[in-house]
Amino acid sequence: MADVITRLDPTSRAAARGFSDMTIRNLFIIPTIVFLIVFNVFPLIYSLWTAFTDYRASTAAAANFVGLANFRELLSDPDIWRNFTITAKYVVITVTGQVIVGFGLAMLLNRKIPLKGLITTLLLLPMMLSPAVVGLFWKLLYDPSFGIINYFLGLGKFEWLAQPQMALWAVALVDIWMWSPFVMLLSLAGLSAVPKHLYEAAEIDRAGPFYTFFRITLPLVAPILMIAIIFRTMEAFKTFDHAYILSTQPTTELIAIRLYKMAFLEWQTGMSSAFAYIVLIVVVAITNIYVKYLNKAKAR
Amino acid sequence: MQRRYFRLLASAAAIALSAPAAMAQELTIFWAEWDPANYLQELVNEYEAETGVVVTVETVPWQDFQTKAFTEFNAKGSAYDMIVGDSQWLGAASEGGHYVDLTEFFQANNLGEIMAPATVKYYAEYPANSQKYWAIPAEGDAVGWSYRKDWFEDPAEMEAFKAKYGYDLAVPQDWKHLIDIAEFFHRPDENRYGIAIYTDNSYDGLVMGVENALFSYGAELGDPNTYVVDGIINSDKAVEALEAYRKLYGFTPPGWSKTFFVENNQAITENLAAMSMNYFAFFPALVNPATNPNAANTGFFANPKGPYGDQYAALGGQGISIVSYSNNVEESYKFLEWFIQEDVQKRWAELGGYTAHAATLESAEFRNATPYNEAFFQTMFMVKDFWAVPEYAELLVAANQRWYPYIVGGEGTAKEALDALAADWTETFKKYGRLQ
């Protein structure tokens, strides 16, 4: 086997140029490794260093090592905790909404209906759009004067984005609209993989639709649904574009927005690096919890 | 064969490397994307015609202006030779070493006398009263007001207003009149609203709007010498000013929760509001019938005085600075020498730029040139600005965070919002060692 992999076809053009197997392998691998080191590994290590300094990228002053001061200041700042609370609320609302809507749509599409292909394609469109564009046109949809949402719901001049408590729901609704198709797509793949004979057996046993759903469908789709939840949780934690465009209410200031302001408006480079690492740790921790559940679901 | 190939390649490289030396001199000025930048491009085309030096005005949207500029500064990039930077950047850009010190140039050309005093103080000098200069006042600007003359001059409206408020409906003389008129014209059932103000808290929109109220109510941001803010930014006058701004928000059109210059001009062009706050730089669009169907009926006035007789306006506008990392510093100096000439400044004003050149500003020719120039002239002698310290952005973000929920969301009281801001700013000034 190893022979097959390492031996170069002597009649190939590469062999004629005198390239060895190792050279060809390196030609493919080295650029990727260099790219990863320059754009991923180096910034990661460099930002870890700046997280322990008072560095400000807007000044020429040298970075001074401040130990854990940035982390201490961030974790004792009530405004940062407020940002985390808002983000947690946002993640719960959006991911729950996306799972309900996405899985519901998948259930509807997992049966014989006319124009199924076209309907599926149309339903997938929102997740193919740029979040910035989505933010801009939902801003128009929410407009209290001419927005179509108020018109259809008969809400008059209701201010979706100006009301501090409603704004987060309005931003979350946009995320649900945009990313439910993603959950739908994965759920559809899971549903189509459920063996048909299980449903046939359940039918013979006169099992009701609820029993069939909770005992056959859900357990078998659960692992793939959990993958969708992991992806959406991580993405929802990082939400920036449409939330930033739609609302500047402090009640919709997600951690990514606060991080952006800290890093690129206030130029607190050291502090924002520390903040980014805190966010990273939180996301990794939550993902690990999900993965644990995913493994449990798979084992079942 | 291979040798010949390499020779050809080497020749091509040599030609490519030597080409810039043979090319015409080029300068790049960085600014935000708005009409004055287009006027500046027209002006610098004349410089090119005179000298052969190609000057390009490169722009980015306002939202990205600060980030792009400072990213380039941080990278010590030479992409821009000059920058028309915001007044509040002076501290950060000068202390960061990004701007060339123009003090000698300033003094040699007597610019302290030639340019309007407020523009020298806020666009060029840092630290305050240090007589160190980092920019040449380029685009003078401040926040003023436009209004619907036809609504104000309608006899039925005038009669109804007098009956309700006991005085004549006219251009507001003070903030009480401003609030009364906004309330009078606020008729949501008729799709007509009282006033359009700045509420966008993503950069300095909301803060500039609130400053108009603060300064005219006799309040201050803090002590610029000691950096003490507690008891100043949350003074009784400041509380009154913030309450007045909140009151005005109640008379804005629906959906006015994140509005800046574009929306505020639309308030006039689309018959939404009786009065609208905006930078003077955006008023040319309001007198142009192609962009404003109500151009003939649009009037302008300076920010009115407050209840205690103070009359100030928030400063906009920018100075032009030479970027320290430019490869064309000498050529940039030559350009600035040309730019400050009186005839060039007159031409700058003719094209639509707001000159800061005192003699041009004071001339009858300038003051009568447009319907808004007189208000602009009055305003430029009563302007005040935001903090220009290097950490201004943190102060700006804090102000946005504290004022916005009160003004737009109606959360808490003005006193609570200002007390919280005083605490935030005190902490920031302590953090940077300005306050013990």
XYZ file of C-alpha atoms in Angstrom:
736
model
C 0.000 0.000 0.000
C 2.747 2.415 1.033
C 4.483 1.525 -2.195
C 1.466 2.581 -4.204
C 1.265 5.918 -2.405
C 4.924 6.854 -2.594
C 5.867 5.560 -6.020
C 5.606 8.069 -8.820
C 4.420 6.946 -12.241
C 7.671 7.017 -14.270
C 5.769 8.059 -17.406
C 4.125 11.078 -15.752
C 5.148 14.670 -16.559
C 6.163 15.215 -12.932
C 8.563 12.303 -13.180
C 9.936 13.707 -16.449
C 10.674 17.022 -14.652
C 12.472 15.104 -11.953
C 10.036 15.800 -9.085
C 10.176 13.200 -6.378
C 7.103 12.001 -4.488
C 8.292 13.967 -1.477
C 8.623 17.177 -3.545
C 5.105 16.845 -4.889
C 3.725 16.138 -1.430
C 5.544 19.146 -0.047
C 4.314 21.374 -2.863
C 0.767 20.637 -1.776
C 1.274 20.697 1.972
C 3.800 23.481 2.619
C 1.730 26.406 1.241
C -1.206 25.305 3.402
C 0.983 24.994 6.484
C 2.585 28.387 5.816
C -0.869 29.924 5.323
C -2.123 28.410 8.571
C 0.935 29.564 10.518
C 0.842 33.110 9.133
C -2.891 33.702 9.290
C -4.042 31.433 12.132
C -1.307 30.251 14.470
C 0.764 33.447 14.601
C -2.220 35.802 15.234
C -3.485 33.387 17.876
C -0.165 33.373 19.753
C 0.421 37.098 19.208
C -3.058 37.994 20.466
C -2.499 35.756 23.495
C 0.595 37.813 24.277
C -1.212 41.138 23.766
C -4.005 39.922 26.079
C -1.493 40.264 28.930
C -0.332 43.742 27.915
C -1.713 47.280 27.867
C -1.028 47.536 24.123
C -3.018 50.053 22.073
C -2.608 49.702 18.317
C -3.476 53.362 17.754
C -0.370 54.628 19.510
C 3.311 54.155 18.981
C 3.813 53.322 22.678
C 5.371 49.960 23.510
C 3.224 47.238 25.050
C 3.752 46.759 28.794
C 3.135 43.424 30.472
C 0.232 43.812 32.896
C -0.303 40.208 33.905
C -3.922 39.267 34.467
C -5.082 42.876 34.879
C -7.063 42.884 31.604
C -8.889 39.682 32.528
C -9.531 40.967 36.043
C -10.927 44.268 34.749
C -13.136 42.560 32.182
C -14.545 39.977 34.548
C -15.343 42.594 37.157
C -17.004 44.945 34.656
C -20.816 44.739 35.010
C -21.237 46.004 31.425
C -19.321 43.001 30.080
C -21.516 40.654 32.117
C -24.518 42.461 30.658
C -23.131 41.756 27.165
C -22.745 38.080 28.052
C -26.284 37.923 29.431
C -27.694 39.535 26.274
C -25.704 37.130 24.104
C -26.831 34.095 26.105
C -30.451 35.198 25.762
C -29.922 35.774 22.040
C -28.319 32.345 21.558
C -31.150 30.571 23.389
C -33.859 32.422 21.415
C -32.250 31.986 18.003
C -31.080 28.383 18.324
C -34.414 27.255 19.816
C -36.309 29.108 17.088
C -34.115 27.677 14.358
C -34.477 24.112 15.636
C -38.279 24.393 15.876
C -38.718 26.089 12.484
C -35.942 24.171 10.704
C -36.994 20.758 11.988
C -40.650 21.537 11.315
C -39.879 22.468 7.712
C -37.776 19.334 7.309
C -40.701 17.204 8.547
C -42.970 18.881 6.005
C -40.513 18.367 3.187
C -39.821 14.756 4.137
C -42.941 13.592 2.335
C -44.165 13.485 -1.201
C -45.288 16.979 -2.179
C -45.418 18.613 -5.604
C -42.489 20.912 -6.570
C -40.512 19.644 -3.585
C -37.152 20.476 -5.192
C -38.159 24.046 -6.026
C -39.661 24.636 -2.571
C -36.499 23.299 -0.880
C -34.301 25.568 -3.011
C -36.447 28.609 -2.240
C -36.387 27.829 1.471
C -32.603 27.656 1.374
C -32.240 31.134 -0.133
C -32.046 33.141 3.144
C -28.891 31.387 4.311
C -27.218 32.122 0.988
C -27.577 35.885 1.432
C -24.990 38.160 2.947
C -25.828 38.930 6.608
C -25.137 42.627 5.960
C -27.668 42.692 3.122
C -30.151 40.781 5.269
C -29.702 43.369 8.033
C -30.295 46.240 5.643
C -33.478 44.911 4.097
C -34.947 43.703 7.401
C -34.385 47.221 8.664
C -36.722 48.347 5.910
C -39.203 45.567 6.689
C -39.278 46.701 10.330
C -39.679 50.380 9.430
C -42.625 51.771 11.408
C -43.743 54.074 8.564
C -43.620 51.853 5.512
C -42.412 48.469 6.779
C -44.389 45.521 5.496
C -44.315 43.703 8.867
C -46.385 46.329 10.671
C -48.685 46.495 7.654
C -49.443 42.754 7.679
C -49.677 42.489 11.452
C -51.776 45.652 11.664
C -49.424 47.152 14.233
C -49.588 50.743 12.970
C -46.358 52.596 13.723
C -44.976 50.013 16.109
C -41.242 50.580 16.676
C -39.550 47.196 16.581
C -35.998 48.455 16.808
C -36.434 51.556 18.969
C -37.913 49.732 21.941
C -35.078 48.425 24.105
C -36.851 45.202 25.109
C -38.278 44.422 21.671
C -35.085 45.123 19.700
C -33.343 41.894 20.754
C -36.352 39.824 19.686
C -36.440 41.661 16.362
C -32.741 40.934 15.739
C -33.203 37.299 16.838
C -36.143 36.887 14.457
C -33.894 37.871 11.552
C -31.333 35.259 12.608
C -34.068 32.614 12.877
C -35.319 33.531 9.395
C -31.835 33.368 7.973
C -30.515 30.183 9.561
C -33.557 27.928 10.014
C -32.904 26.589 6.483
C -29.511 25.358 7.675
C -31.147 23.291 10.433
C -33.771 22.209 7.922
C -31.119 20.962 5.510
C -29.307 18.874 8.115
C -32.584 17.585 9.577
C -33.766 16.610 6.114
C -30.598 14.572 5.617
C -31.199 12.903 8.979
C -34.871 12.212 8.281
C -34.233 10.682 4.876
C -31.750 8.306 6.501
C -34.304 6.877 8.944
C -35.049 3.304 7.725
C -38.569 3.088 6.296
C -39.156 -0.358 7.763
C -39.196 1.139 11.272
C -42.210 3.278 10.345
C -43.839 0.269 8.705
C -43.333 -1.781 11.883
C -44.732 1.065 13.994
C -47.757 1.262 11.716
C -48.338 -2.484 12.030
C -48.123 -2.077 15.812
C -50.683 0.750 15.520
C -48.310 3.270 17.068
C -49.684 6.843 17.082
C -47.915 9.737 15.334
C -46.570 11.172 18.629
C -45.235 7.792 19.712
C -43.605 7.309 16.275
C -42.067 10.775 16.403
C -40.677 10.551 19.910
C -39.599 6.901 19.773
C -38.348 6.577 16.190
C -37.874 9.870 14.356
C -36.378 12.075 17.067
C -33.898 9.553 18.526
C -32.565 8.702 15.070
C -32.297 12.298 13.905
C -30.949 13.540 17.267
C -27.213 13.143 16.470
C -27.413 15.160 13.269
C -29.718 17.688 14.936
C -27.147 18.054 17.694
C -24.495 18.852 15.062
C -26.780 21.576 13.689
C -27.249 22.935 17.219
C -23.482 22.984 17.833
C -22.832 24.910 14.625
C -25.660 27.351 15.199
C -24.680 27.977 18.847
C -21.119 28.777 17.863
C -22.306 31.052 15.047
C -24.959 32.750 17.186
C -22.289 33.529 19.779
C -20.298 35.317 17.096
C -23.229 37.208 15.530
C -22.186 40.634 14.390
C -23.213 41.828 10.921
C -26.989 41.993 10.868
C -27.229 42.762 14.595
C -24.859 45.726 14.181
C -26.774 47.024 11.174
C -30.241 46.571 12.621
C -29.863 48.070 16.054
C -27.488 50.071 18.191
C -29.527 49.616 21.344
C -27.404 48.678 24.356
C -29.946 45.870 24.812
C -28.786 44.301 21.547
C -25.071 44.780 22.150
C -23.860 41.215 21.688
C -20.346 40.297 22.758
C -19.039 40.402 19.169
C -20.272 43.989 18.837
C -18.731 44.997 22.167
C -15.510 43.313 21.124
C -15.496 45.196 17.822
C -16.022 48.519 19.590
C -13.298 47.772 22.107
C -10.820 46.697 19.444
C -11.507 49.049 16.544
C -13.273 52.102 17.934
C -11.580 52.401 21.310
C -8.338 50.764 20.142
C -7.905 48.898 23.449
C -5.950 46.162 21.706
C -4.653 44.359 24.800
C -7.987 44.462 26.573
C -9.909 43.320 23.486
C -7.497 40.393 22.974
C -8.203 39.296 26.546
C -11.924 39.668 25.863
C -11.616 37.560 22.697
C -9.921 34.790 24.689
C -12.657 34.832 27.302
C -15.240 34.476 24.515
C -13.204 31.659 22.977
C -13.093 29.780 26.279
C -16.858 30.167 26.731
C -17.604 28.922 23.205
C -15.223 25.942 23.580
C -16.801 25.042 26.930
C -20.345 25.141 25.545
C -19.305 23.163 22.475
C -17.753 20.505 24.697
C -20.997 20.127 26.610
C -22.866 19.680 23.337
C -20.307 17.175 22.036
C -20.768 15.157 25.207
C -24.501 15.020 24.553
C -23.852 14.222 20.898
C -21.752 11.213 21.891
C -24.463 10.090 24.294
C -27.091 10.389 21.546
C -24.892 8.415 19.160
C -24.340 5.700 21.768
C -28.086 5.281 22.121
C 17.138 29.514 -24.102
C 16.784 29.658 -20.331
C 19.433 32.388 -20.059
C 17.605 34.472 -22.633
C 14.387 34.048 -20.718
C 15.991 35.277 -17.491
C 17.529 38.258 -19.280
C 14.116 39.260 -20.574
C 12.653 38.877 -17.111
C 15.416 40.983 -15.556
C 14.909 43.736 -18.145
C 11.169 43.781 -17.494
C 11.780 44.028 -13.750
C 14.266 46.862 -14.225
C 11.768 48.785 -16.364
C 8.998 48.202 -13.837
C 11.165 49.394 -10.932
C 12.441 52.498 -12.699
C 9.002 53.489 -14.029
C 7.741 55.358 -10.941
C 10.711 57.704 -11.045
C 9.781 58.754 -14.529
C 6.083 59.087 -13.709
C 4.381 62.324 -12.624
C 4.408 63.108 -8.901
C 1.272 61.855 -7.179
C -0.335 62.702 -3.853
C -3.214 60.945 -2.139
C -5.550 62.612 0.337
C -7.759 60.392 2.476
C -11.198 61.555 3.549
C -14.699 60.285 4.205
C -17.200 59.743 1.412
C -19.357 62.872 1.182
C -19.933 65.880 -1.027
C -17.067 68.032 0.351
C -14.644 65.286 -0.691
C -15.959 65.610 -4.248
C -15.530 69.381 -4.065
C -11.975 68.874 -2.848
C -11.269 66.574 -5.783
C -12.462 69.356 -8.105
C -10.194 71.818 -6.329
C -7.117 69.619 -6.452
C -7.673 69.033 -10.165
C -6.854 72.722 -10.500
C -3.651 72.116 -8.529
C -2.769 69.400 -10.993
C -3.416 71.783 -13.893
C -1.081 74.344 -12.285
C 1.725 72.078 -11.132
C 1.373 68.755 -12.896
C 1.148 66.977 -9.544
C -1.699 64.496 -9.614
C -3.737 64.641 -6.410
C -6.349 61.995 -5.688
C -8.935 62.277 -2.950
C -9.617 58.740 -1.781
C -12.721 58.147 0.272
C -14.473 55.512 2.396
C -17.940 55.639 3.973
C -18.119 57.598 7.216
C -18.778 54.468 9.262
C -15.423 53.015 8.201
C -13.427 56.240 8.111
C -11.906 56.101 11.574
C -11.196 52.365 11.480
C -9.586 52.524 8.035
C -7.496 55.590 8.903
C -6.154 54.175 12.152
C -5.567 50.740 10.677
C -3.393 52.412 8.054
C -1.653 54.497 10.747
C -1.002 51.439 12.883
C 0.543 49.662 9.929
C 2.675 52.789 9.336
C 1.385 52.648 5.786
C 2.330 55.190 3.156
C -0.839 54.796 1.100
C -2.009 58.273 2.092
C 0.104 61.402 2.048
C -2.455 63.598 3.730
C -5.625 62.995 5.660
C -8.599 65.225 6.371
C -9.156 63.783 9.844
C -11.821 64.408 12.439
C -11.069 67.049 15.060
C -11.286 64.554 17.937
C -8.525 62.448 16.391
C -5.899 65.132 17.061
C -4.792 63.705 20.398
C -4.618 60.093 19.277
C -2.967 60.873 15.949
C -0.425 63.367 17.288
C 0.563 61.373 20.394
C 0.640 58.229 18.282
C 3.164 59.869 15.966
C 0.895 59.552 12.947
C 0.709 63.264 12.064
C 3.614 65.498 11.066
C 4.070 68.412 13.471
C 2.984 71.464 11.464
C 3.762 74.064 14.156
C 6.564 75.743 12.183
C 4.521 75.749 9.003
C 1.543 77.110 10.920
C 3.516 79.936 12.453
C 5.513 80.763 9.316
C 2.273 81.230 7.428
C 0.536 83.020 10.299
C -2.360 80.585 10.107
C -3.426 81.372 13.676
C -4.539 84.766 12.362
C -5.649 83.764 8.898
C -8.018 80.975 9.919
C -11.163 81.390 12.070
C -10.175 81.126 15.768
C -12.477 78.207 16.604
C -11.130 76.184 13.697
C -7.547 76.764 14.820
C -8.407 75.756 18.381
C -10.345 72.608 17.530
C -9.004 71.402 14.167
C -5.312 72.136 14.559
C -4.024 72.601 18.109
C -3.224 69.783 20.532
C -2.964 69.792 23.500
C -5.302 72.713 24.119
C -3.502 76.075 24.392
C -0.134 74.439 23.676
C 0.441 76.290 20.383
C 1.435 72.998 18.809
C -0.366 72.440 15.536
C -0.996 69.198 13.666
C -3.434 70.179 10.935
C -4.514 73.045 8.706
C -8.225 73.876 9.106
C -9.731 72.583 5.877
C -13.451 71.922 6.069
C -15.167 74.084 8.629
C -18.417 72.573 9.755
C -20.867 72.594 12.614
C -24.359 71.435 13.403
C -27.114 73.781 12.240
C -30.792 73.541 11.409
C -32.967 73.533 8.315
C -36.710 74.211 8.419
C -39.794 74.320 6.232
C -40.391 77.996 5.468
C -43.771 77.252 3.865
C -45.029 75.541 7.023
C -43.728 78.343 9.208
C -45.220 81.050 6.975
C -48.652 79.481 6.489
C -51.146 82.072 7.904
C -53.409 79.374 9.390
C -50.448 77.737 11.129
C -49.185 81.091 12.362
C -52.567 81.949 13.817
C -52.979 78.551 15.494
C -49.460 78.709 16.905
C -49.972 82.182 18.356
C -53.263 81.094 19.911
C -51.600 78.094 21.551
C -48.239 79.490 22.651
C -48.861 83.240 22.842
C -46.028 84.340 20.560
C -45.389 84.419 16.804
C -44.358 81.368 14.859
C -40.895 82.170 13.508
C -37.363 80.807 13.424
C -36.765 79.662 17.038
C -34.861 82.159 19.116
C -34.146 79.753 21.928
C -34.531 76.088 22.874
C -37.938 76.659 24.431
C -39.198 77.930 21.059
C -37.516 74.986 19.366
C -39.381 72.523 21.586
C -42.693 74.417 21.256
C -42.489 74.482 17.456
C -41.532 70.809 17.326
C -44.522 69.971 19.501
C -46.825 72.201 17.435
C -45.993 70.540 14.118
C -45.963 67.006 15.518
C -49.077 65.486 13.940
C -48.620 61.751 13.415
C -52.178 61.455 12.006
C -51.208 63.775 9.158
C -47.858 61.988 8.683
C -46.209 65.253 9.672
C -43.719 65.458 12.518
C -42.081 68.140 14.581
C -38.363 67.682 14.284
C -35.535 65.463 13.060
C -32.528 65.043 15.347
C -29.451 62.814 15.432
C -29.913 59.504 17.267
C -27.300 57.259 15.648
C -25.034 56.056 18.448
C -22.602 54.037 16.331
C -20.093 56.922 16.077
C -20.528 60.590 16.985
C -24.010 61.403 15.609
C -26.002 61.248 18.826
C -23.207 62.887 20.811
C -22.990 65.855 18.399
C -26.754 66.271 18.625
C -26.807 66.204 22.419
C -23.846 68.596 22.544
C -25.983 71.190 20.752
C -28.337 71.094 23.730
C -25.657 70.749 26.422
C -23.546 73.695 25.323
C -26.523 75.989 24.722
C -27.919 75.145 28.161
C -24.603 76.343 29.587
C -23.357 72.873 30.469
C -19.858 71.577 29.778
C -18.368 68.146 29.185
C -15.810 68.644 31.929
C -12.772 70.701 32.832
C -10.318 70.455 29.907
C -7.364 71.372 32.142
C -7.934 69.074 35.113
C -10.165 66.459 33.409
C -12.602 66.630 36.312
C -16.035 65.703 34.980
C -18.053 64.824 38.066
C -20.291 67.749 38.934
C -19.858 69.191 35.431
C -21.223 66.700 32.906
C -23.910 65.764 35.435
C -24.680 69.331 36.514
C -28.258 70.587 36.763
C -27.869 72.419 33.450
C -26.644 69.239 31.763
C -29.644 67.348 33.168
C -31.995 70.003 31.782
C -30.266 69.828 28.396
C -30.540 66.052 28.176
C -34.198 66.231 29.174
C -34.765 68.790 26.410
C -33.139 66.490 23.852
C -35.279 63.595 25.033
C -38.327 65.833 24.676
C -37.328 66.609 21.087
C -36.998 62.871 20.368
C -40.686 62.566 21.241
C -41.489 64.803 18.271
C -39.461 62.917 15.675
C -40.944 60.768 12.884
C -41.471 57.061 13.564
C -38.380 54.911 13.255
C -36.066 57.774 14.226
C -33.965 55.573 16.503
C -30.766 55.367 14.461
C -30.593 58.445 12.323
C -27.798 60.655 11.150
C -27.180 63.056 8.282
C -28.883 61.076 5.495
C -32.161 60.584 7.347
C -32.182 64.152 8.652
C -32.007 65.577 5.139
C -34.723 63.116 4.088
C -36.936 64.532 6.828
C -37.026 67.784 4.847
C -37.035 66.372 1.319
C -39.845 63.917 2.104
C -42.100 66.382 3.953
C -41.645 64.540 7.237
C -40.500 67.206 9.670
C -40.804 70.934 10.234
C -37.176 71.282 11.381
C -34.099 69.144 10.968
C -30.698 69.121 12.584
C -27.706 68.551 10.342
C -24.139 69.487 9.583
C -23.891 72.479 7.294
C -21.895 70.333 4.891
C -25.116 68.504 3.999
C -27.164 71.614 3.324
C -26.124 72.066 -0.342
C -28.372 69.077 -1.153
C -31.313 70.889 0.439
C -31.090 73.940 -1.816
C -30.773 71.836 -4.929
C -34.231 71.262 -6.523
C -32.916 68.066 -8.093
C -32.399 66.512 -4.664
C -34.963 68.432 -2.632
C -38.428 69.076 -4.098
C -38.901 71.560 -1.247
C -35.707 73.463 -2.011
C -37.522 76.773 -2.550
C -39.250 76.392 0.809
C -36.279 75.340 2.903
C -34.696 77.819 5.274
C -31.760 77.562 7.681
C -30.857 78.808 11.121
C -28.050 78.523 13.644
C -28.492 76.527 16.847
C -30.614 78.780 19.111
C -29.588 79.938 22.546
C -30.525 78.077 25.696
C -32.606 79.205 28.680
C -29.644 80.967 30.331
C -28.549 82.886 27.242
C -25.667 80.612 26.181
C -25.517 79.914 22.469
C -23.172 77.299 21.094
C -23.151 74.560 18.493
C -21.373 71.245 18.185
C -18.366 71.406 15.924
C -18.013 69.171 12.900
C -15.440 69.592 10.185
C -11.837 68.591 9.827
C -8.308 69.797 9.370
C -5.871 68.456 6.806
C -2.732 66.791 8.166
C 0.367 65.267 6.645
C 0.732 61.577 7.472
C 4.114 60.849 9.092
C 4.599 57.683 7.043
C 4.072 59.383 3.675
C 6.880 59.123 1.119
C 5.909 62.575 -0.167
C 6.112 64.826 2.870
C 7.900 67.664 1.024
C 5.437 67.560 -1.841
C 2.570 67.555 0.682
C 3.952 70.735 2.280
C 3.969 72.347 -1.177
C 0.344 71.352 -1.626
C -0.614 72.853 1.745
C 1.195 76.075 0.841
C -1.007 76.271 -2.234
C -4.148 75.277 -0.340
C -3.925 78.091 2.241
C -3.707 80.880 -0.328
C -6.620 83.300 -0.147
C -7.689 82.866 -3.773
C -7.589 79.060 -3.394
C -9.704 79.295 -0.240
C -12.201 81.482 -2.109
C -12.303 78.928 -4.889
C -12.752 76.169 -2.259
C -15.789 78.056 -0.922
C -17.156 78.605 -4.454
C -16.991 74.889 -5.142
C -19.029 74.140 -2.023
C -16.296 73.544 0.546
C -16.684 75.286 3.876
C -13.557 77.330 4.143
C -12.128 78.102 7.563
C -10.333 81.132 6.104
C -11.501 84.023 8.287
C -11.403 86.756 5.631
C -13.331 84.623 3.151
C -15.861 83.622 5.809
C -16.454 87.231 6.834
C -16.831 88.558 3.292
C -20.316 89.617 2.224
C -19.749 87.640 -0.946
C -19.482 84.394 1.046
C -22.241 85.179 3.528
C -24.733 85.888 0.756
C -23.612 83.124 -1.585
C -26.151 80.550 -0.332
C -29.221 80.579 1.943
C -27.264 78.770 4.660
C -23.925 80.596 4.582
C -25.046 83.316 6.975
C -26.128 80.732 9.560
C -22.839 78.912 8.993
C -20.860 82.118 9.480
C -22.686 82.829 12.770
C -22.206 79.251 13.946
C -18.484 79.074 13.269
C -17.883 81.729 15.901
C -19.795 79.860 18.639
C -18.664 76.260 18.328
C -17.449 73.811 20.940
C -16.093 70.317 20.442
C -15.858 66.915 22.080
C -12.772 65.707 23.944
C -9.753 65.394 21.607
C -7.616 63.251 23.951
C -6.187 59.979 22.568
C -8.809 57.976 24.457
C -11.666 60.054 22.957
C -13.219 56.922 21.417
C -13.723 55.340 24.842
C -15.357 58.555 26.034
C -17.551 58.596 22.929
C -18.643 54.970 23.341
C -19.495 55.609 27.005
C -21.575 58.691 26.118
C -23.449 56.702 23.491
C -24.053 53.864 25.947
C -25.394 56.146 28.664
C -27.406 58.667 26.650
C -29.029 56.407 24.077
C -31.177 54.246 26.417
C -32.523 57.379 28.093
C -33.203 59.372 24.910
C -34.482 56.645 22.610
C -35.586 53.946 25.042
C -36.897 56.254 27.764
C -35.025 54.196 30.366
C -34.199 55.845 33.697
C -33.751 59.566 34.172
C -31.430 62.151 32.658
C -29.719 62.519 36.029
C -29.052 58.783 36.253
C -27.680 58.684 32.699
C -25.350 61.622 33.342
C -24.205 60.380 36.760
C -23.314 57.046 35.172
C -21.456 58.842 32.389
C -19.554 60.992 34.887
C -18.453 57.791 36.638
C -17.408 56.187 33.331
C -15.416 59.204 32.182
C -13.781 59.637 35.591
C -12.671 56.023 35.476
C -11.301 56.454 31.930
C -9.374 59.611 32.806
C -7.965 57.891 35.895
C -6.981 54.874 33.829
C -4.913 57.060 31.507
C -3.368 59.031 34.323
C -5.048 62.350 33.553
C -6.961 62.388 36.802
C -5.682 61.280 40.191
